[in-house]
mmCIF file of C-alpha atoms in Angstrom:
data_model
loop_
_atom_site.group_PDB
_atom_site.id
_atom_site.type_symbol
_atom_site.label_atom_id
_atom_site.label_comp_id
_atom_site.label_asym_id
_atom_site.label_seq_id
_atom_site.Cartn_x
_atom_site.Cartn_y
_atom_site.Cartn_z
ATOM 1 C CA UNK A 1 14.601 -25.454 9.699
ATOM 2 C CA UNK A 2 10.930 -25.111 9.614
ATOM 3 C CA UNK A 3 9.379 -21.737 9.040
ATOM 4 C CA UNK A 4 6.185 -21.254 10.688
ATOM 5 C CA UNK A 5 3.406 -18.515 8.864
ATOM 6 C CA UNK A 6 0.013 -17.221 8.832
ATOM 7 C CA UNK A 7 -1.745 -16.105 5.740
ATOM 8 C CA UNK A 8 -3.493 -12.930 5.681
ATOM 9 C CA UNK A 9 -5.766 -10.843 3.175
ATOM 10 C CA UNK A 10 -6.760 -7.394 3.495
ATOM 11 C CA UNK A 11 -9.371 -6.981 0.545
ATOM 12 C CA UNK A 12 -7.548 -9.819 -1.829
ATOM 13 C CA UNK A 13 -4.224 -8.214 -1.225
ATOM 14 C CA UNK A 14 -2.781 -11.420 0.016
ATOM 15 C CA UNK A 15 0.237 -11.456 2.240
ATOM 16 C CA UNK A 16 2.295 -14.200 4.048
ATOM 17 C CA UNK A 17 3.030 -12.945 7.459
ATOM 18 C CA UNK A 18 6.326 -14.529 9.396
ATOM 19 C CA UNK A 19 7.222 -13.952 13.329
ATOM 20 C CA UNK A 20 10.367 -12.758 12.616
ATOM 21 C CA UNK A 21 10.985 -11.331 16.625
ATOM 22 C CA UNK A 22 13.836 -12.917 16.979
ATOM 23 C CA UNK A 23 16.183 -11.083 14.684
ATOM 24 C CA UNK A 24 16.660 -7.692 13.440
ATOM 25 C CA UNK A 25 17.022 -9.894 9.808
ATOM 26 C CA UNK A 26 14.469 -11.611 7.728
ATOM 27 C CA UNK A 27 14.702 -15.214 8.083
ATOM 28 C CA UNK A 28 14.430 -15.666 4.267
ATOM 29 C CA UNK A 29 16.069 -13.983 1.184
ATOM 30 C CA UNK A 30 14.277 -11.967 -1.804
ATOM 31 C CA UNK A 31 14.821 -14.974 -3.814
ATOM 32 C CA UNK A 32 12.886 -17.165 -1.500
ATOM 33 C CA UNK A 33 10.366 -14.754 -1.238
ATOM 34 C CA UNK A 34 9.567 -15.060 -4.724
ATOM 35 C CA UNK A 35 9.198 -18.876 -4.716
ATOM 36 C CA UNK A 36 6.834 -18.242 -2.027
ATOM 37 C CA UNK A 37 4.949 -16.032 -3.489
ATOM 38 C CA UNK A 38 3.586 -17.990 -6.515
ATOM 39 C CA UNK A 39 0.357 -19.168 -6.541
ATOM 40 C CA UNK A 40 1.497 -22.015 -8.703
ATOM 41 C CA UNK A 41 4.452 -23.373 -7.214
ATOM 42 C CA UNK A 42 4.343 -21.694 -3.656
ATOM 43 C CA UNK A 43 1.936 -20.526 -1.250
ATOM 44 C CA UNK A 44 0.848 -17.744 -3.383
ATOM 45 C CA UNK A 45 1.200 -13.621 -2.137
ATOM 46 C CA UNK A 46 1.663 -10.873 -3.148
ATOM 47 C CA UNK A 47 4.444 -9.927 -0.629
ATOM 48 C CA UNK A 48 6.111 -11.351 2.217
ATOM 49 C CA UNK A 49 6.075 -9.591 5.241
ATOM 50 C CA UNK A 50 8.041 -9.729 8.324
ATOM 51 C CA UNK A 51 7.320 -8.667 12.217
ATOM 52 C CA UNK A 52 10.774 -8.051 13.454
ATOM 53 C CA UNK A 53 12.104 -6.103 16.877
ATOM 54 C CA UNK A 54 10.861 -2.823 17.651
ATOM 55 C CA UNK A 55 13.704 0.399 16.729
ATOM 56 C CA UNK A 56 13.540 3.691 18.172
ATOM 57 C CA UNK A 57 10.899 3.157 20.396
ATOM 58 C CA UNK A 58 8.280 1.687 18.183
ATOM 59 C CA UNK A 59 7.043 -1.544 18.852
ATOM 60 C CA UNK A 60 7.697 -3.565 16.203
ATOM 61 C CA UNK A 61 9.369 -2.960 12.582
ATOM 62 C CA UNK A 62 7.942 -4.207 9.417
ATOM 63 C CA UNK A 63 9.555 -5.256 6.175
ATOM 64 C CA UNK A 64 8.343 -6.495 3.074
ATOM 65 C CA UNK A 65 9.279 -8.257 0.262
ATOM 66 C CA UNK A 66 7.104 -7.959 -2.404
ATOM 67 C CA UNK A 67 6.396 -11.323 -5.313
ATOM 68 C CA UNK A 68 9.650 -9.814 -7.358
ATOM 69 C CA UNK A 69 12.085 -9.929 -4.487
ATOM 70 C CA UNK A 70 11.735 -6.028 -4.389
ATOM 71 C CA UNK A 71 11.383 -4.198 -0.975
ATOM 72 C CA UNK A 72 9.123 -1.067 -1.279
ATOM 73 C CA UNK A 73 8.697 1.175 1.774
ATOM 74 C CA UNK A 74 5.335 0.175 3.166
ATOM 75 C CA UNK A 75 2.191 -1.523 2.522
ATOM 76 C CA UNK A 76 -1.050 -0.544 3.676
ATOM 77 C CA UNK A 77 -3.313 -3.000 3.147
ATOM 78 C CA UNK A 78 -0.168 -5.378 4.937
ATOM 79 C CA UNK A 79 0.435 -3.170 7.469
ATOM 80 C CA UNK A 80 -3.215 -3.451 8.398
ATOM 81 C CA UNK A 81 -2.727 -7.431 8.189
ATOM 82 C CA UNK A 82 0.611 -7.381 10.309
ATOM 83 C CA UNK A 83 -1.294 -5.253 13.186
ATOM 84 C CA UNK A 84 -4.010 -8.387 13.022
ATOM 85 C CA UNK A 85 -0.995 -11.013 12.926
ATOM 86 C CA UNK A 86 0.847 -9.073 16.220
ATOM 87 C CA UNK A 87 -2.392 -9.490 18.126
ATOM 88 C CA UNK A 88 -2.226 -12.920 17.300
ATOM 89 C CA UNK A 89 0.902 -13.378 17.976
ATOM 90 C CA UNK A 90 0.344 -11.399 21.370
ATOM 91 C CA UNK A 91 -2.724 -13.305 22.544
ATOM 92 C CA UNK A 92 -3.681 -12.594 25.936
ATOM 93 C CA UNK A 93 -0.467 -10.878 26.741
ATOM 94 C CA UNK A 94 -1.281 -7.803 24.251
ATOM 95 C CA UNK A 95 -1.060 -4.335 25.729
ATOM 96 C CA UNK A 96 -2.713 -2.275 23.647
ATOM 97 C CA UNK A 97 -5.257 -2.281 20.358
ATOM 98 C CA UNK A 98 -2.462 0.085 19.084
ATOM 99 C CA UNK A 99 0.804 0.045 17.801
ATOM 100 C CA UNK A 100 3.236 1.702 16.364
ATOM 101 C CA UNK A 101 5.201 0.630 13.720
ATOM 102 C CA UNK A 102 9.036 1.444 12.168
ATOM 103 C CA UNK A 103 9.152 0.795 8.361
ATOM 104 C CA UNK A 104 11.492 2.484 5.612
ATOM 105 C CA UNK A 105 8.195 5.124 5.025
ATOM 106 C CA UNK A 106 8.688 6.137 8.667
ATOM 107 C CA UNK A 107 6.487 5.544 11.501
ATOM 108 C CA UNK A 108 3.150 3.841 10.970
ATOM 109 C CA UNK A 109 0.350 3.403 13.684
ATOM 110 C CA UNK A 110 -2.471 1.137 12.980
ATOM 111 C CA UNK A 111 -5.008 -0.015 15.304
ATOM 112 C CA UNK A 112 -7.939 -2.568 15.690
ATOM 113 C CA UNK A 113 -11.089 -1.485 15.703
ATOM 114 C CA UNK A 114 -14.288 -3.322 17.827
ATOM 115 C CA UNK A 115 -15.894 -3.761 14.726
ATOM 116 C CA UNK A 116 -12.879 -6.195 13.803
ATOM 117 C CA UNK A 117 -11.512 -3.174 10.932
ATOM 118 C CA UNK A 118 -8.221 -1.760 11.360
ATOM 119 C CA UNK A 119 -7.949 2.424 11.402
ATOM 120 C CA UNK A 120 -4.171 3.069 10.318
ATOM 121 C CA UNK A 121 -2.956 6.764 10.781
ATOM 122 C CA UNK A 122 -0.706 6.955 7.255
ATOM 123 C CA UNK A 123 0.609 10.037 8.255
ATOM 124 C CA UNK A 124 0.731 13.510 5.717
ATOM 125 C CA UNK A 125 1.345 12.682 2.614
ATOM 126 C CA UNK A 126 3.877 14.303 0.484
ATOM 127 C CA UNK A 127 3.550 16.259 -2.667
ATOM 128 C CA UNK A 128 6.859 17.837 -4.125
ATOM 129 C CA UNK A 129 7.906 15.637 -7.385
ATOM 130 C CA UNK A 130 11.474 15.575 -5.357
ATOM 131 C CA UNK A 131 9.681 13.410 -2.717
ATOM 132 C CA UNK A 132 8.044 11.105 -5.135
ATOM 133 C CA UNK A 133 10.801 11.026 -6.736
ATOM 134 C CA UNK A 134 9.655 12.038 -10.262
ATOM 135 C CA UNK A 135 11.245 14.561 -13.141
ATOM 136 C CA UNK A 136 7.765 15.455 -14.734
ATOM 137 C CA UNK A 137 8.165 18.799 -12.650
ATOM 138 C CA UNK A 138 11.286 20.587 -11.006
ATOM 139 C CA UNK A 139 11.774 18.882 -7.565
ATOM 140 C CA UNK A 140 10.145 21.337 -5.458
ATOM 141 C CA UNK A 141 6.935 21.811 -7.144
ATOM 142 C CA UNK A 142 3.926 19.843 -7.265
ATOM 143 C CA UNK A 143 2.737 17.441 -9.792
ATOM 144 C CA UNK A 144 -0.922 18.173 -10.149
ATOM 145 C CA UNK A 145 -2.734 17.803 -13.151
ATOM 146 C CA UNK A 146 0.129 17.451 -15.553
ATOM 147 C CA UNK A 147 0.435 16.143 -18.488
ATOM 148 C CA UNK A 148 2.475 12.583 -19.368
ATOM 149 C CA UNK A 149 3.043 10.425 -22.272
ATOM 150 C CA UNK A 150 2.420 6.311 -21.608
ATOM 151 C CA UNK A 151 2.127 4.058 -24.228
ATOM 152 C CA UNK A 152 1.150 6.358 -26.989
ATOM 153 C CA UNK A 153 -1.042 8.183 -25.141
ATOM 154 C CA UNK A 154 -0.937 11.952 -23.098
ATOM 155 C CA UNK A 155 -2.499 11.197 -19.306
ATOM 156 C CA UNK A 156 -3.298 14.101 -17.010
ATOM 157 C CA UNK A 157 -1.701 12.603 -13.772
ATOM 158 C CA UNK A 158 -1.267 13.680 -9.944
ATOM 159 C CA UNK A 159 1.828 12.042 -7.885
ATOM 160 C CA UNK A 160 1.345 11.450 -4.109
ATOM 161 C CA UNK A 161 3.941 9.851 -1.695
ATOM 162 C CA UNK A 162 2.671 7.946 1.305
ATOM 163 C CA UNK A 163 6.308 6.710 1.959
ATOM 164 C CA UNK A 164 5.980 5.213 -1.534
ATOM 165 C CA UNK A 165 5.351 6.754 -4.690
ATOM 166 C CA UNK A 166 2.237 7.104 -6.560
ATOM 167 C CA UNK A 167 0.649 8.584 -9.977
ATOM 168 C CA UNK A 168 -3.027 8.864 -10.331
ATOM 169 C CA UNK A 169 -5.071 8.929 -13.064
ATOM 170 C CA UNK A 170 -8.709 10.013 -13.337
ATOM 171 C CA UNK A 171 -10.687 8.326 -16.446
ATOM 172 C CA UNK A 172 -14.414 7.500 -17.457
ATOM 173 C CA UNK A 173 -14.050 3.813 -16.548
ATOM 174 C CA UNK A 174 -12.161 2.000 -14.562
ATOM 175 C CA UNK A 175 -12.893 -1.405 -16.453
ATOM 176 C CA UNK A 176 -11.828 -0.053 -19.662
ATOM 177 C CA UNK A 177 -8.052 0.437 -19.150
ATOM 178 C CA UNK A 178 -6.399 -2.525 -20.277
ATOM 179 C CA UNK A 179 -4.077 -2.657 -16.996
ATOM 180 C CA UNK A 180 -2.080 -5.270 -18.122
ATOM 181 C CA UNK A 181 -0.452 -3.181 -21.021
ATOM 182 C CA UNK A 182 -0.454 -0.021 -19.508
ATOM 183 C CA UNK A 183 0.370 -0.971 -16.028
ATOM 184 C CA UNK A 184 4.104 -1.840 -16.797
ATOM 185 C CA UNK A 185 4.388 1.066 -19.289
ATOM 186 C CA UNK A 186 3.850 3.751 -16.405
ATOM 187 C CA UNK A 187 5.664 1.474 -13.702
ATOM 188 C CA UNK A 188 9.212 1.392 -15.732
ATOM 189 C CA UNK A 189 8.564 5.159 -17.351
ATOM 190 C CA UNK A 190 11.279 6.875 -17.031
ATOM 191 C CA UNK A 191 9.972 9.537 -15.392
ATOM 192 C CA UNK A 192 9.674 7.840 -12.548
ATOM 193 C CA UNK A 193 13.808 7.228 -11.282
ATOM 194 C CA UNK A 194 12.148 4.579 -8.593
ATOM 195 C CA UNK A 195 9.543 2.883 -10.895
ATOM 196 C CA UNK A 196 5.881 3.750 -9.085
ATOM 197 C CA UNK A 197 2.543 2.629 -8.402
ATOM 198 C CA UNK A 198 -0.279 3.856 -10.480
ATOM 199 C CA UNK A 199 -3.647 3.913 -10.015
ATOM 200 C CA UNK A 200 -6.700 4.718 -12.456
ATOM 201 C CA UNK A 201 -10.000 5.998 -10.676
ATOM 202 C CA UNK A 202 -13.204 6.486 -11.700
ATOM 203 C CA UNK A 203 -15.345 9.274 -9.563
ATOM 204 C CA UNK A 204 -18.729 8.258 -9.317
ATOM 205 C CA UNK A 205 -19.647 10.728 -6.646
ATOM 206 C CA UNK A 206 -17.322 13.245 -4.210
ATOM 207 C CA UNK A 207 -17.606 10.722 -1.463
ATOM 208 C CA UNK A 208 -17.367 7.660 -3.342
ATOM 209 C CA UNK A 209 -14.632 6.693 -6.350
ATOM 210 C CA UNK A 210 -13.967 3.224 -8.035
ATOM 211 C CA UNK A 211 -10.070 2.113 -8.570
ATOM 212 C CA UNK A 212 -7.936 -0.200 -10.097
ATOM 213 C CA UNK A 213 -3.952 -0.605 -9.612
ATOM 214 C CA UNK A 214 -0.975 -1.484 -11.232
ATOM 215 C CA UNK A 215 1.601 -2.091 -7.840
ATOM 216 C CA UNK A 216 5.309 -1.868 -8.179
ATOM 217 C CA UNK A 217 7.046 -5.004 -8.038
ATOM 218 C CA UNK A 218 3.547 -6.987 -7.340
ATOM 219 C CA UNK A 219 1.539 -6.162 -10.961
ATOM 220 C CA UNK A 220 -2.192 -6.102 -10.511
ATOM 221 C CA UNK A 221 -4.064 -6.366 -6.954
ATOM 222 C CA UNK A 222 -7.238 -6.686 -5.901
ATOM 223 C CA UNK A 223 -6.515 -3.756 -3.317
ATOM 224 C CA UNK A 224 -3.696 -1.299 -2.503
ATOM 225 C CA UNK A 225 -3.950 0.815 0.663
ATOM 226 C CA UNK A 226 -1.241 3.541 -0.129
ATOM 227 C CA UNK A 227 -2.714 3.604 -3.574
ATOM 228 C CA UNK A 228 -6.199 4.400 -2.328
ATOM 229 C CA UNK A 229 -5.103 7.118 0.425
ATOM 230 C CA UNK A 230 -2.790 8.402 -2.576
ATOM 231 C CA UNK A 231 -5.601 8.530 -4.864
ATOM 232 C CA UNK A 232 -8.339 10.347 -2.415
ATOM 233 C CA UNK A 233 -5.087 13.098 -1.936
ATOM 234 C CA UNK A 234 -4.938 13.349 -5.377
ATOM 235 C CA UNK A 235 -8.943 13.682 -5.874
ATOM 236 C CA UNK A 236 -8.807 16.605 -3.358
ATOM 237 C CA UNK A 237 -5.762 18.363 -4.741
ATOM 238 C CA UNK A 238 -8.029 18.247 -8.451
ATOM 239 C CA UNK A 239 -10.967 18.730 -6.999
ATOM 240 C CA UNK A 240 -12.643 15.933 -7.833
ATOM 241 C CA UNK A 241 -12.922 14.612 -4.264
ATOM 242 C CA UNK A 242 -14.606 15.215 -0.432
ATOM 243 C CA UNK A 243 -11.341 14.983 2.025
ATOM 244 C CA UNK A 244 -13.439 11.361 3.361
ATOM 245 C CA UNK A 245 -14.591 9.136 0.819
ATOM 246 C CA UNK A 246 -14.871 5.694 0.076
ATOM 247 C CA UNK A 247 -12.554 4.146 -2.631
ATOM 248 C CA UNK A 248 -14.206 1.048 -4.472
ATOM 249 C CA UNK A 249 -11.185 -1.462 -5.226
ATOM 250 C CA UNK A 250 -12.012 -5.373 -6.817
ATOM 251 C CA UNK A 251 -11.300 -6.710 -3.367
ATOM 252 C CA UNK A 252 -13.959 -4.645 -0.939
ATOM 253 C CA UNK A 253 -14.088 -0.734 -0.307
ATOM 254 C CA UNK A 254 -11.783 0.874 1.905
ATOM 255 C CA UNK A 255 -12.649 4.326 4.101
ATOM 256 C CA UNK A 256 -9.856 6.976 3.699
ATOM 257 C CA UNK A 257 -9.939 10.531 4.813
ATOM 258 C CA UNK A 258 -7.550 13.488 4.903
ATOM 259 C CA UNK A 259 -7.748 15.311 8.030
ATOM 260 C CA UNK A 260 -8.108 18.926 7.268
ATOM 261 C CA UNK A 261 -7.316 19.277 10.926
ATOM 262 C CA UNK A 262 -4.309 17.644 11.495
ATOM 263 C CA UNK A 263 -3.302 16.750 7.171
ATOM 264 C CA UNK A 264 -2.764 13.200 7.671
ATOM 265 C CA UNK A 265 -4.240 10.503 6.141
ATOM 266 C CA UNK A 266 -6.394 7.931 7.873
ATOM 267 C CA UNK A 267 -7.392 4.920 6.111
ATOM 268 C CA UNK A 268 -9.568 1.889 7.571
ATOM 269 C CA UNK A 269 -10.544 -1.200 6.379
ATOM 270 C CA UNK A 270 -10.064 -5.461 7.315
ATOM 271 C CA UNK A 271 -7.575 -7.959 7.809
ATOM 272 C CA UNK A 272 -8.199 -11.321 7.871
ATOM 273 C CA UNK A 273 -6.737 -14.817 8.674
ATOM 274 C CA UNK A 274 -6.877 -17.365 5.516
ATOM 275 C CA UNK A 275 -4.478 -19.948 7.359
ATOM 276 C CA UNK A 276 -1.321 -21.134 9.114
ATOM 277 C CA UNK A 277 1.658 -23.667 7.898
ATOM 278 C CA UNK A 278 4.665 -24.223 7.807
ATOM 279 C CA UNK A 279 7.680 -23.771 5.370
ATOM 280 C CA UNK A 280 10.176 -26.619 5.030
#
């Protein structure tokens, strides 16, 4: 049976979107996922993701697989694509320039912008190393600032959950870390119980930092939305960081701000079409 899909990109972080209303079950496997997702021998994405039924009252609920057949809670820069690929989907019939969304990080509401960006509320992020999970501190304490050794080397590293986990790094220069090497080093540390997603910034001003990221399950992106609303909690916690700033990644700048008002996160930036085809 053929599988129709729309390609989507949100900064370079390229997903392949699938109308799964239908069911409460993606219509393909982790292992098909993967074939998918090479850009030799498939389509090529970094994840597959999936607009299925609506649960608890939400409108729709997202799932993703990511290029290694692993499902990790949410996606920012996809959730941003999948609120572009609804409206599609919805055409004239569409309610609202808002949604909310069910995925395995809890409830996600993104919304399109008239400027064509998408604003996603990302909710408050969490900070205890119990919620990231990770053992470099006891469970209820924070992981600011601490100190962990990677590949023959002590970092000073901040963990952030935004429904997935993430370690930041601050260093002189981005484009110095080899990401390649040290990437999969902090990703399987065992520090981490989960694996994680790590992210190396570069502060060139309160307002304005540069970042590169090592995802789990997808290697390097050109963009990671959790990673850069992870990264801007983690610049505040240091103090390195205004609660709004603009986070550099090598696919396009995303806006992210932490609400001293309300402590969530709120992180805008595009989605756009690439094209449409079908599988089988």
């Amino acid at each position: 049976m053929a599988i129709e899909f729309t390609k989507y990109h949100g900064l370079g972080n390229d997903f392949i979107l699938i109308d799964n209303r239908s069911s409460s079950t993606p219509v393909i496997t982790p292992e098909q996922a993967v074939k998918l997702c090479d850009r030799h021998f498939g389509i090529g994405a970094d994840g597959v993701i999936f607009a299925l039924p609506g649960e608890n009252d939400t409108d729709y609920t997202m799932r993703i697989f990511n290029s290694d057949g692993s499902e990790p809670e949410m996606c920012g820069n996809g959730i941003r694509c999948l609120a572009a690929f609804l409206a599609d989907l919805e055409g004239d019939a569409k309610k609202s320039d808002q949604y909310r969304i069910h995925t395995l990080a809890g409830v996600i509401t993104p919304q399109l912008m008239s400027d064509g960006q998408v604003k996603v509320d990302m909710g408050i992020p969490k900070l205890l190393a119990g919620e990231i999970p990770t053992t470099i501190r006891p469970a209820n304490e924070k992981v600011i600032n601490q100190p962990l050794e990677v590949a023959g080397k002590t970092w000073d590293v901040t963990c952030v959950s935004m429904g997935n986990p993430h370690c930041i790094t601050f260093v002189d220069d981005v484009a110095a870390i080899p990401l390649e090497v040290i990437g999969p080093e902090f990703e399987h540390h065992p520090a981490f119980p989960q694996r994680i997603n790590t992210e190396f910034i570069q502060v060139v001003r309160p307002d304005y930092v540069k970042m590169r990221v090592w995802e789990r399950g997808a290697g390097i992106t050109l963009a990671c939305g959790t990673g850069a609303c992870a990264s801007l909690v983690a610049g505040v916690l240091t103090g390195k960081c205004e609660r709004k700033a603009t986070v550099e990644l090598p696919g396009g700048p995303l806006l992210i701000e932490w609400s001293e008002i309300d402590q969530r996160v709120y992180m805008t930036g595009p989605a756009e079409l690439v094209f449409t085809g079908k599988i089988g």
